[in-house]
PDB file of C-alpha atoms in Angstrom:
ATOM      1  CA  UNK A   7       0.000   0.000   0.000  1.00  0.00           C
ATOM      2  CA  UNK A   8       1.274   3.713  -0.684  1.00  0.00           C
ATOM      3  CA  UNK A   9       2.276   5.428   2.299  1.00  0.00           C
ATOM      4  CA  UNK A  10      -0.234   8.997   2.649  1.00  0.00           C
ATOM      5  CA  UNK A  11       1.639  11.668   2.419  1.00  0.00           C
ATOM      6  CA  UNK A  12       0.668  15.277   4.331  1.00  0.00           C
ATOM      7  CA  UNK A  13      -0.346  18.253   2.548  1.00  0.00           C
ATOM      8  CA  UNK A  14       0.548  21.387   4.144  1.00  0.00           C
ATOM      9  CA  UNK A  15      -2.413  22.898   3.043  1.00  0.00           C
ATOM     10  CA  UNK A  16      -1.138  26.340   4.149  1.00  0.00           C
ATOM     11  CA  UNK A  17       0.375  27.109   0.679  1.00  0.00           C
ATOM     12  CA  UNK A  18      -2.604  26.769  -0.741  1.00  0.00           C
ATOM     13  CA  UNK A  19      -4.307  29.708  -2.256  1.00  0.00           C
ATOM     14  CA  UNK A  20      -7.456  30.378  -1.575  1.00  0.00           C
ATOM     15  CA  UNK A  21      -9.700  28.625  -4.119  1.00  0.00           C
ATOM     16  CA  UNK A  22     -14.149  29.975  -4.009  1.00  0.00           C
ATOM     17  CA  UNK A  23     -17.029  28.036  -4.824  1.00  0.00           C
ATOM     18  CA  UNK A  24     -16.062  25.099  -6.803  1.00  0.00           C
ATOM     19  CA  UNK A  25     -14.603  26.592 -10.028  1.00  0.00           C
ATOM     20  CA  UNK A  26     -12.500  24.924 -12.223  1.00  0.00           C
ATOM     21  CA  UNK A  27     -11.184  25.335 -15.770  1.00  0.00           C
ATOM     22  CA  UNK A  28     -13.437  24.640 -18.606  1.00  0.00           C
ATOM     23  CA  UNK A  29     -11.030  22.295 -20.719  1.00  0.00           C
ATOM     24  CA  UNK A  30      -9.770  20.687 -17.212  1.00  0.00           C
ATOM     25  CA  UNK A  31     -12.136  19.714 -14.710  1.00  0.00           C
ATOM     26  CA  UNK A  32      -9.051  19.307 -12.428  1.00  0.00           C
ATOM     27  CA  UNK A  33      -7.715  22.551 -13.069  1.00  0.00           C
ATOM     28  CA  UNK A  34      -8.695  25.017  -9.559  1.00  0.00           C
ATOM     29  CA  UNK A  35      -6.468  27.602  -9.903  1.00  0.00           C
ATOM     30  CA  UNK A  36      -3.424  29.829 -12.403  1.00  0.00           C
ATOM     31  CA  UNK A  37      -3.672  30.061 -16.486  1.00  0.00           C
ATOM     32  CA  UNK A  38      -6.369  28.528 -18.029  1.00  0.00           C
ATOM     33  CA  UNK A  39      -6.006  26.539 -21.510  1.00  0.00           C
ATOM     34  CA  UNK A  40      -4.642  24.454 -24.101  1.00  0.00           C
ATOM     35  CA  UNK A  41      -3.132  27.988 -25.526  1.00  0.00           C
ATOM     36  CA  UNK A  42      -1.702  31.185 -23.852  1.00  0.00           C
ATOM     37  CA  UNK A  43      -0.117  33.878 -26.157  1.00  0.00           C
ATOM     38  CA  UNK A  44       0.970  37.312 -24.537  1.00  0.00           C
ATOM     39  CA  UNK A  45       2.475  40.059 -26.076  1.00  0.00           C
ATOM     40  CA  UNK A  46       5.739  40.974 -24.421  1.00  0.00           C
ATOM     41  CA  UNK A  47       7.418  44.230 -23.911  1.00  0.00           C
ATOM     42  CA  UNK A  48       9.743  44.110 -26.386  1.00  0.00           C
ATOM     43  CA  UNK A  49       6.782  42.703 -28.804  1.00  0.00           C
ATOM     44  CA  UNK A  50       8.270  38.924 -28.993  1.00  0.00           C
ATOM     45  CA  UNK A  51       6.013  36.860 -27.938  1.00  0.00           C
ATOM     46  CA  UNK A  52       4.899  33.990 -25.844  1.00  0.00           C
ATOM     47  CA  UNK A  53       3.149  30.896 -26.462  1.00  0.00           C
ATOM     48  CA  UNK A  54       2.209  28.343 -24.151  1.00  0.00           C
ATOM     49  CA  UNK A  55       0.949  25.492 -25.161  1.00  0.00           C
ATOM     50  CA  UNK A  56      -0.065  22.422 -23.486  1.00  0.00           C
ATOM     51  CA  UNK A  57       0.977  18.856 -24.661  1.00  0.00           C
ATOM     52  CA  UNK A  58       0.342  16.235 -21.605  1.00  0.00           C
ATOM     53  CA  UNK A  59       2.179  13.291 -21.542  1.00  0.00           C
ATOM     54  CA  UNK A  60       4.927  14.607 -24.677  1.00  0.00           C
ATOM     55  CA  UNK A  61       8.519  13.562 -23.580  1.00  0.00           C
ATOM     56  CA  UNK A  62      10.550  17.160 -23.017  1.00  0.00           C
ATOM     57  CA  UNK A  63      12.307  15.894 -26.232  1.00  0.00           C
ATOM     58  CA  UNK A  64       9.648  14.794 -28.094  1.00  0.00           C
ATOM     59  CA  UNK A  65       8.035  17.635 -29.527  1.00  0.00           C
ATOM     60  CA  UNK A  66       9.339  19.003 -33.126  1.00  0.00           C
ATOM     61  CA  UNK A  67       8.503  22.477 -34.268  1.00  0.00           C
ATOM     62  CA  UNK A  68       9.244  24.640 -37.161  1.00  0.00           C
ATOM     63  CA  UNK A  69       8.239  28.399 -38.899  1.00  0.00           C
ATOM     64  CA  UNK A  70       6.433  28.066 -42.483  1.00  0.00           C
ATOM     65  CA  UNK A  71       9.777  29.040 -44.525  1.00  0.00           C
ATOM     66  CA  UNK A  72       7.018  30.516 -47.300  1.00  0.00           C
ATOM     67  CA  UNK A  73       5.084  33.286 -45.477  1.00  0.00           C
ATOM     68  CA  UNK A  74       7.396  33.347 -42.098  1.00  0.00           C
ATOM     69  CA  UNK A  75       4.421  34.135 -39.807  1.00  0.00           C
ATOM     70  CA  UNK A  76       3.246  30.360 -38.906  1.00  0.00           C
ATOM     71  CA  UNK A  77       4.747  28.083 -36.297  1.00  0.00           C
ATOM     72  CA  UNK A  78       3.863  24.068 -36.555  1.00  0.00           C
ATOM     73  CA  UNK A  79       4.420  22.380 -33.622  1.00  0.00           C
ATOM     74  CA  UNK A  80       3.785  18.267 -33.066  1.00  0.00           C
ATOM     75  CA  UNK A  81       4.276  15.631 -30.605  1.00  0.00           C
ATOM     76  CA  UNK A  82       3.186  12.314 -29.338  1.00  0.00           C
ATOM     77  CA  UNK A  83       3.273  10.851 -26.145  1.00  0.00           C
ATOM     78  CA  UNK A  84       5.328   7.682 -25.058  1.00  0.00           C
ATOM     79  CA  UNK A  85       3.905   4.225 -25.919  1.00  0.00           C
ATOM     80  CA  UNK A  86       5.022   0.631 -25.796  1.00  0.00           C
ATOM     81  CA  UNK A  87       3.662  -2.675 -27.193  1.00  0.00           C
ATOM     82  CA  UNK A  88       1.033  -2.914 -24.074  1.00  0.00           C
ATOM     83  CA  UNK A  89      -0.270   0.376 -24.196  1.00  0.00           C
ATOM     84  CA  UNK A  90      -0.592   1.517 -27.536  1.00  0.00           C
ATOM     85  CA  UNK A  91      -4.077   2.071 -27.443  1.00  0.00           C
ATOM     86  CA  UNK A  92      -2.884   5.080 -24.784  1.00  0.00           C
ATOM     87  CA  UNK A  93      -0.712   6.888 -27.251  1.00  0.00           C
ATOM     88  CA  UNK A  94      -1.414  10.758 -27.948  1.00  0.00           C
ATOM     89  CA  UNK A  95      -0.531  13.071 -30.943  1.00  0.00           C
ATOM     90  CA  UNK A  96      -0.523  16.754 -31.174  1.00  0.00           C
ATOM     91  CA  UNK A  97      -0.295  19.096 -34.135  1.00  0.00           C
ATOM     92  CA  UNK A  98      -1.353  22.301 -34.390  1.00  0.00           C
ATOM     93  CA  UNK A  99      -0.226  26.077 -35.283  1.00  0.00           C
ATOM     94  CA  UNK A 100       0.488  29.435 -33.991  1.00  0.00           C
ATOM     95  CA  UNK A 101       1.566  32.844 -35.529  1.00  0.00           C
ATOM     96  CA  UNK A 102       0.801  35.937 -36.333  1.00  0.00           C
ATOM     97  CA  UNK A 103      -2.450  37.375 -37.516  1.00  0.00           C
ATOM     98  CA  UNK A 104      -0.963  40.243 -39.332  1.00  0.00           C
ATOM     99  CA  UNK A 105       0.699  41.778 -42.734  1.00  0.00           C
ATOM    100  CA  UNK A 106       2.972  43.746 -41.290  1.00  0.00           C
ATOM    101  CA  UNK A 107       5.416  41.394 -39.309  1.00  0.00           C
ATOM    102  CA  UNK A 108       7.077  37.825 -39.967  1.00  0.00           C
ATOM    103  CA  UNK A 109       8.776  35.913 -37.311  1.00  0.00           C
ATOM    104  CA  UNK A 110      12.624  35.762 -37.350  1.00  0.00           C
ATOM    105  CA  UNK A 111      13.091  33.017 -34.995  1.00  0.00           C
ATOM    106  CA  UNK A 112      11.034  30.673 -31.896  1.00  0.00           C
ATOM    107  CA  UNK A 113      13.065  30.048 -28.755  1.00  0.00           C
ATOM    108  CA  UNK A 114      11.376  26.910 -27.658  1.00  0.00           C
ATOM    109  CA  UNK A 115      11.308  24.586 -24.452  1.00  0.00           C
ATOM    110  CA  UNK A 116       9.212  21.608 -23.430  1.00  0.00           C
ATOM    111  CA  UNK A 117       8.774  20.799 -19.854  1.00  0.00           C
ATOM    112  CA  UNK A 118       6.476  18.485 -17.748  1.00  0.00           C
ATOM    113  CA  UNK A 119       3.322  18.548 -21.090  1.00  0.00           C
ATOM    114  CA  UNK A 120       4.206  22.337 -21.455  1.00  0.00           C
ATOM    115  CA  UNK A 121       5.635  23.812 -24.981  1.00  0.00           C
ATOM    116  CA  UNK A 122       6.751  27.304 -24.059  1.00  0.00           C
ATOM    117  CA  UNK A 123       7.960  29.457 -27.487  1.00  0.00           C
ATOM    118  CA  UNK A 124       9.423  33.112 -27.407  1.00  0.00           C
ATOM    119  CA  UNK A 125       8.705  34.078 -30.747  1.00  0.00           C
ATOM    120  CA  UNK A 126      10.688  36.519 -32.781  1.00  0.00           C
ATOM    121  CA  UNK A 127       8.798  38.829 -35.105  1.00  0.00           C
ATOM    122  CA  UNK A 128      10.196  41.903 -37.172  1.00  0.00           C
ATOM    123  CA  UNK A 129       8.329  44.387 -39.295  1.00  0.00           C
ATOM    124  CA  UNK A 130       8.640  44.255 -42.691  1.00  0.00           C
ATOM    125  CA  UNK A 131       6.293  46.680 -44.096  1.00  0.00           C
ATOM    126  CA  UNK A 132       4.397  49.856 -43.039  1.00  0.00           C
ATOM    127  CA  UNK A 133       0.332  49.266 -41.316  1.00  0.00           C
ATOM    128  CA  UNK A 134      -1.594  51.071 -39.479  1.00  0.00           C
ATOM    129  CA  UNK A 135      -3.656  48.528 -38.025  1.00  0.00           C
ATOM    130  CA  UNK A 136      -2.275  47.331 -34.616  1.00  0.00           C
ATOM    131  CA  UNK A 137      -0.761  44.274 -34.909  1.00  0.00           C
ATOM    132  CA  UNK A 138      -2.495  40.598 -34.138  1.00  0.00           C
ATOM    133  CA  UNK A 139      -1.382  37.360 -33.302  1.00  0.00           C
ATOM    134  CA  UNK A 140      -3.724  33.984 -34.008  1.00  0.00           C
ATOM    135  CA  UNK A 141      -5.099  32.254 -30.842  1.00  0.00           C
ATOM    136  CA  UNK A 142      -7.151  28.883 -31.329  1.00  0.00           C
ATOM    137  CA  UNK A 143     -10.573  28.961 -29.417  1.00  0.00           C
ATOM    138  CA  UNK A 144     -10.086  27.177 -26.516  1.00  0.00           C
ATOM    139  CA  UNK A 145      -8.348  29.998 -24.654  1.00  0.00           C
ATOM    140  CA  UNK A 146      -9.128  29.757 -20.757  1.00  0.00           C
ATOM    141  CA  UNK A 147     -12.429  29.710 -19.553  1.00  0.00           C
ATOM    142  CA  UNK A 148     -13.514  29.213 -16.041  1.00  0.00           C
ATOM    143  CA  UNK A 149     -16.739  26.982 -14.674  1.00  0.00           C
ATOM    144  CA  UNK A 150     -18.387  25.796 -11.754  1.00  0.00           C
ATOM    145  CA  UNK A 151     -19.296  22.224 -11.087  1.00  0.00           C
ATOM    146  CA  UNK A 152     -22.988  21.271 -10.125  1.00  0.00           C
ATOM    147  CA  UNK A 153     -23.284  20.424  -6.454  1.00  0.00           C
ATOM    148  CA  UNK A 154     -25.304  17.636  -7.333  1.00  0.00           C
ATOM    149  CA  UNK A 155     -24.183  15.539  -9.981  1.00  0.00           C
ATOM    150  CA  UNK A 156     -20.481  13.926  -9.749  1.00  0.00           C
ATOM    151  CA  UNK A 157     -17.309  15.335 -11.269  1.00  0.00           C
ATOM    152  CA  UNK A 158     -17.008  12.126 -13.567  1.00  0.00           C
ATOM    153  CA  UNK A 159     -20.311  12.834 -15.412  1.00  0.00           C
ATOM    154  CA  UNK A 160     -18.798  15.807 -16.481  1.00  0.00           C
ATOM    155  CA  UNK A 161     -16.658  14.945 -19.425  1.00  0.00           C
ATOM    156  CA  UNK A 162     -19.348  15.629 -22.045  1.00  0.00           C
ATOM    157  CA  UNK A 163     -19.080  19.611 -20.755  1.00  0.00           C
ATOM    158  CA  UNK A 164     -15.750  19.445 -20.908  1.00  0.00           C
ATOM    159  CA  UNK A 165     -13.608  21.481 -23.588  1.00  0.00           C
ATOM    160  CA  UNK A 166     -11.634  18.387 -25.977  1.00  0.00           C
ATOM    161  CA  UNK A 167      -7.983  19.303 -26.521  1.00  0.00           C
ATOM    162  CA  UNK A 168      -8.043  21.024 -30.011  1.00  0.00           C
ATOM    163  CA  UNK A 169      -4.774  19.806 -30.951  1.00  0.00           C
ATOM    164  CA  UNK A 170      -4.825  16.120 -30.154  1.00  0.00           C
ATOM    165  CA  UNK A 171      -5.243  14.196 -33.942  1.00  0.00           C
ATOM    166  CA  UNK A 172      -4.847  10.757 -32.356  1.00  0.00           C
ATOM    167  CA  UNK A 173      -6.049   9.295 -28.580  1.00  0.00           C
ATOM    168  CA  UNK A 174      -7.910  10.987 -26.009  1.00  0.00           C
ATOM    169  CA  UNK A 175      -8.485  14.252 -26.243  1.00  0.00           C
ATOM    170  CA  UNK A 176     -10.124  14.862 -22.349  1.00  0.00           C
ATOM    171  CA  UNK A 177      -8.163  15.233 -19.056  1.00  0.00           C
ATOM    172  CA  UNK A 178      -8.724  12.194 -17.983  1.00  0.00           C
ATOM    173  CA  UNK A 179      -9.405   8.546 -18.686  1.00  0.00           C
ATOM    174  CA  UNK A 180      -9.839   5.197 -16.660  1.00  0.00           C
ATOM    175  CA  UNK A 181     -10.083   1.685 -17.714  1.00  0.00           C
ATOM    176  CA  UNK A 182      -9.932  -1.922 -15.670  1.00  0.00           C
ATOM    177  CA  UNK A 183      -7.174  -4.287 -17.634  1.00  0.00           C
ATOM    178  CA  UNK A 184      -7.461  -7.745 -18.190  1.00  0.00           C
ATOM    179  CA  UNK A 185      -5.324  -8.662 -15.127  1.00  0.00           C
ATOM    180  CA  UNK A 186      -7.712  -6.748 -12.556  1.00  0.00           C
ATOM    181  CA  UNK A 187      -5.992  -3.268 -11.851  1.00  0.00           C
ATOM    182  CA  UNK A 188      -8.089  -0.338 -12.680  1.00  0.00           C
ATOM    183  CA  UNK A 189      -5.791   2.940 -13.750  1.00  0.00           C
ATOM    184  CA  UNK A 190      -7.253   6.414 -14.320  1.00  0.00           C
ATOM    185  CA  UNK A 191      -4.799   8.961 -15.883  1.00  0.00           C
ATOM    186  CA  UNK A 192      -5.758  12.687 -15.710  1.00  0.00           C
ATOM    187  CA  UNK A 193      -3.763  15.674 -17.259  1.00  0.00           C
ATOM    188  CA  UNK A 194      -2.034  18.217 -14.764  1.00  0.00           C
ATOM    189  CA  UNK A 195       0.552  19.717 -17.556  1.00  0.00           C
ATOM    190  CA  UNK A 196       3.398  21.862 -15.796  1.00  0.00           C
ATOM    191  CA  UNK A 197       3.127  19.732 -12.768  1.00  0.00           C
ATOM    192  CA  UNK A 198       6.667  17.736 -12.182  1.00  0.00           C
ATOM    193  CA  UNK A 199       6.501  13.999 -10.548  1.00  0.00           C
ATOM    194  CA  UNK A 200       7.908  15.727  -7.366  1.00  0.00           C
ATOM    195  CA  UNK A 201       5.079  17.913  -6.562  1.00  0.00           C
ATOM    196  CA  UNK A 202       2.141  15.609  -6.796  1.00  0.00           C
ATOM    197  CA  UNK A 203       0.620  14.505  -3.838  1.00  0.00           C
ATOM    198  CA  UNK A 204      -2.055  11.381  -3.741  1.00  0.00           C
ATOM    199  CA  UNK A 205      -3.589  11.172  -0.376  1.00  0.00           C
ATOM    200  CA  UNK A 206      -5.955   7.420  -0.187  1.00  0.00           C
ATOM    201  CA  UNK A 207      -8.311   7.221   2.398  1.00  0.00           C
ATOM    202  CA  UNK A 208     -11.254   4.811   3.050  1.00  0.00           C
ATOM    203  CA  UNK A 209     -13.818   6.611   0.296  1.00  0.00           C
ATOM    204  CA  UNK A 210     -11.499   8.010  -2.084  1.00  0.00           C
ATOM    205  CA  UNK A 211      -8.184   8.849  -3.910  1.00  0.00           C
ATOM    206  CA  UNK A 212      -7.470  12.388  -3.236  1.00  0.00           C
ATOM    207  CA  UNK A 213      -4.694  13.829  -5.675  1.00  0.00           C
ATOM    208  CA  UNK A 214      -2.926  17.467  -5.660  1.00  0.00           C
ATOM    209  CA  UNK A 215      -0.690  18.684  -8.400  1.00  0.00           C
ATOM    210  CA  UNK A 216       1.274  22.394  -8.227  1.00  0.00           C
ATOM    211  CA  UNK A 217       3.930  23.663 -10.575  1.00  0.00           C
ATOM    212  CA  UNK A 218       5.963  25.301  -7.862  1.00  0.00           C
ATOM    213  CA  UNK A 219       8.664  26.280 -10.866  1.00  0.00           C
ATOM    214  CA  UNK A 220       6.663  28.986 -12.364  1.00  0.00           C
ATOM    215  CA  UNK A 221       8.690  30.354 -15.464  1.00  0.00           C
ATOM    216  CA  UNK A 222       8.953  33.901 -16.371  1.00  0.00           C
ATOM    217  CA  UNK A 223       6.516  34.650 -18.507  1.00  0.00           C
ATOM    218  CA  UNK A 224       3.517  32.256 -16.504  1.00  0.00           C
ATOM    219  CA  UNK A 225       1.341  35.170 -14.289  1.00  0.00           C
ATOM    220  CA  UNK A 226       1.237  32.183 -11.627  1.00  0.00           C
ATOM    221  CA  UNK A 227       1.458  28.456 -10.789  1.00  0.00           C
ATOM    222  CA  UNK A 228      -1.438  26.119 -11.727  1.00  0.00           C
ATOM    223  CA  UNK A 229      -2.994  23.997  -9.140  1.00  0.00           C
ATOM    224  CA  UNK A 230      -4.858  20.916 -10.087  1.00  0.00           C
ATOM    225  CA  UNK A 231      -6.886  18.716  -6.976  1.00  0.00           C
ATOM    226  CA  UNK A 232      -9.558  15.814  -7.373  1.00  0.00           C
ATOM    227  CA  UNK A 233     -10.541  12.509  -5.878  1.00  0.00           C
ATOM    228  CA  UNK A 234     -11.695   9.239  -7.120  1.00  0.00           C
ATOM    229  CA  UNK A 235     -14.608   7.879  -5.354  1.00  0.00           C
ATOM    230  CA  UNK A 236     -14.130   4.142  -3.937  1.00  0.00           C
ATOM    231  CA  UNK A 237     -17.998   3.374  -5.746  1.00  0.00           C
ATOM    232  CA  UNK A 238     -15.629   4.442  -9.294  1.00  0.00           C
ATOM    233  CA  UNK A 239     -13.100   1.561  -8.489  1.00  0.00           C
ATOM    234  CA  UNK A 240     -16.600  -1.117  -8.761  1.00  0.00           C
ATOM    235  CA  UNK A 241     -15.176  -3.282  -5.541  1.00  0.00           C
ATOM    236  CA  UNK A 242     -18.086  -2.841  -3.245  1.00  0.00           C
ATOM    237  CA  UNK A 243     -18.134  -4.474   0.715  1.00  0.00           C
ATOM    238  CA  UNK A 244     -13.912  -4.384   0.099  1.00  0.00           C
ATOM    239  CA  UNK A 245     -12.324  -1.119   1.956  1.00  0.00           C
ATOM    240  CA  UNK A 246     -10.517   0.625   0.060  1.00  0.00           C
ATOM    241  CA  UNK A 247      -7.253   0.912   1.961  1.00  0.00           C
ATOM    242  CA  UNK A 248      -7.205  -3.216   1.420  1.00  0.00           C
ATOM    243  CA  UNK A 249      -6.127  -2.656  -1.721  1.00  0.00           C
ATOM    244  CA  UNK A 250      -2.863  -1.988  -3.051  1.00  0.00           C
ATOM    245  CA  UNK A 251      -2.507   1.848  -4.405  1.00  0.00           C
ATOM    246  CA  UNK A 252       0.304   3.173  -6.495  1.00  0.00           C
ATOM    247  CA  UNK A 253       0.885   5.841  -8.823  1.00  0.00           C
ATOM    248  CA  UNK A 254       3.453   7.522 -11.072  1.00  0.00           C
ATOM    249  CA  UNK A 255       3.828  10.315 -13.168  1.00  0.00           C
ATOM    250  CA  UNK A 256       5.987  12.755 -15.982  1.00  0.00           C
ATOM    251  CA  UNK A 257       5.383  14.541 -18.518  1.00  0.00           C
ATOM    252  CA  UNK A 258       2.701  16.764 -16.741  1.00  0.00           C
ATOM    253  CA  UNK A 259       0.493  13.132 -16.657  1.00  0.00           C
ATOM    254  CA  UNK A 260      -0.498  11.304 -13.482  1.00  0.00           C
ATOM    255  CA  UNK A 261      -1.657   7.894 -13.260  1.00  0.00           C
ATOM    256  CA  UNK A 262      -2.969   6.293  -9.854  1.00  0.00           C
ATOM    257  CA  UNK A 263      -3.870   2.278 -10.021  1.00  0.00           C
ATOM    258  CA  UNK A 264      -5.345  -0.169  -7.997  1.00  0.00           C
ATOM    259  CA  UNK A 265      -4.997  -3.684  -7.172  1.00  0.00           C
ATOM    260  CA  UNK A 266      -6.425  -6.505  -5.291  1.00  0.00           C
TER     261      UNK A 266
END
């Protein structure tokens, strides 16, 4: 059995109601989704862009050589022969929106399911318009669960990841595999293995994820929390603490499982 660990819930910020983010039902607190682009002083700018589960050298990404003013960016997610059903792949683009500018170069890092780009961009002809920059839909939007129905029947409400072309494109997923353990795998991109916390108890799986590393650009950490319910793990009259519970997690992915 896992040994609980103790949350020092005094570096918590103070979360209201029970608001979360619209493409993560996890998601309780910082930047909100799959894309963040901001303008920057010096009028670079920054792209985030989540990618859970991508390897930090995994990800490939590259400026359309004809226009200049289009990044590409791709990546899939570790798999093996037993779990290729599991595997995720990315593509999608960012740029600019305008006539004015192309981009001159893209300083980019991946890091725990987070693609972070400082993009380049140089005038190249005279426009009075302000300048734009292209930002998918699925921007950061915040919700509130219903008091009454559980978090899991949620998922049809839930925002799909706009650039996933192959596997699941939802925070989370469970299954039960042929040899008994049931695994559930949500999304907490930016989070590193070291600052995830799963706390088991009698009724649930309680799980808290914080990227304590919050990079320059970010305007704060992102905190993800959530439980699964023992009734979600189908194993009624058994406690739930009789059970063996593990977990692991990179690449801003956490997976708890269950055993007999």
């Amino acid at each position: 059995m896992a040994e609980a660990t103790i949350l020092d819930m005094s570096r918590v910020p103070y979360i209201p109601g029970r608001i979360h983010a619209t493409n993560n039902m996890f998601q309780r607190y910082g930047p909100k989704g799959f894309m963040e682009i901001q303008i920057l002083p010096n009028d670079n700018l920054y792209v985030r862009v989540d990618l859970p589960g991508v390897p930090d050298d995994a990800v490939r990404h590259r400026v359309d050589s004809v226009r200049q003013k289009v990044i590409f960016f791709s990546g899939e997610t570790l798999s093996d022969e037993d779990d290729k059903k599991n595997v995720r792949e990315y593509t999608g683009t960012s740029g600019l929106g305008c006539d004015c500018c192309e981009i001159t170069g893209v300083d980019a890092k991946m890091k725990d399911g987070v693609l972070r780009m400082i993009v380049s961009r140089v005038k190249v002809k005279d426009h009075h318009n302000k300048c734009t920059h292209t930002l998918p839909p699925n921007t950061g939007k915040s919700g509130r669960y219903s008091m009454d129905e559980p978090s899991f029947n949620m998922k049809k409400a839930e925002e799909p990841h706009p650039f996933v072309v192959k596997g699941r494109k939802h925070s989370y997923t469970s299954e039960r595999t042929d040899d008994g353990v049931f695994v559930f795998s949500v999304d907490l991109p930016g989070v590193s293995s070291d600052d995830i916390l799963v706390l088991p108890n009698e009724n649930e799986v309680k799980f808290y994820g914080e990227n304590r590393e919050v990079y320059e650009h970010d305007e704060s950490c992102r905190i993800f929390m959530g439980a699964i319910s023992h009734s979600r793990f189908r194993v009624p009259g058994i406690p739930l603490l009789s059970h063996n519970i593990a977990w692991d997690a990179e690449f801003g992915s956490q997976s708890p499982y269950l055993t007999s």
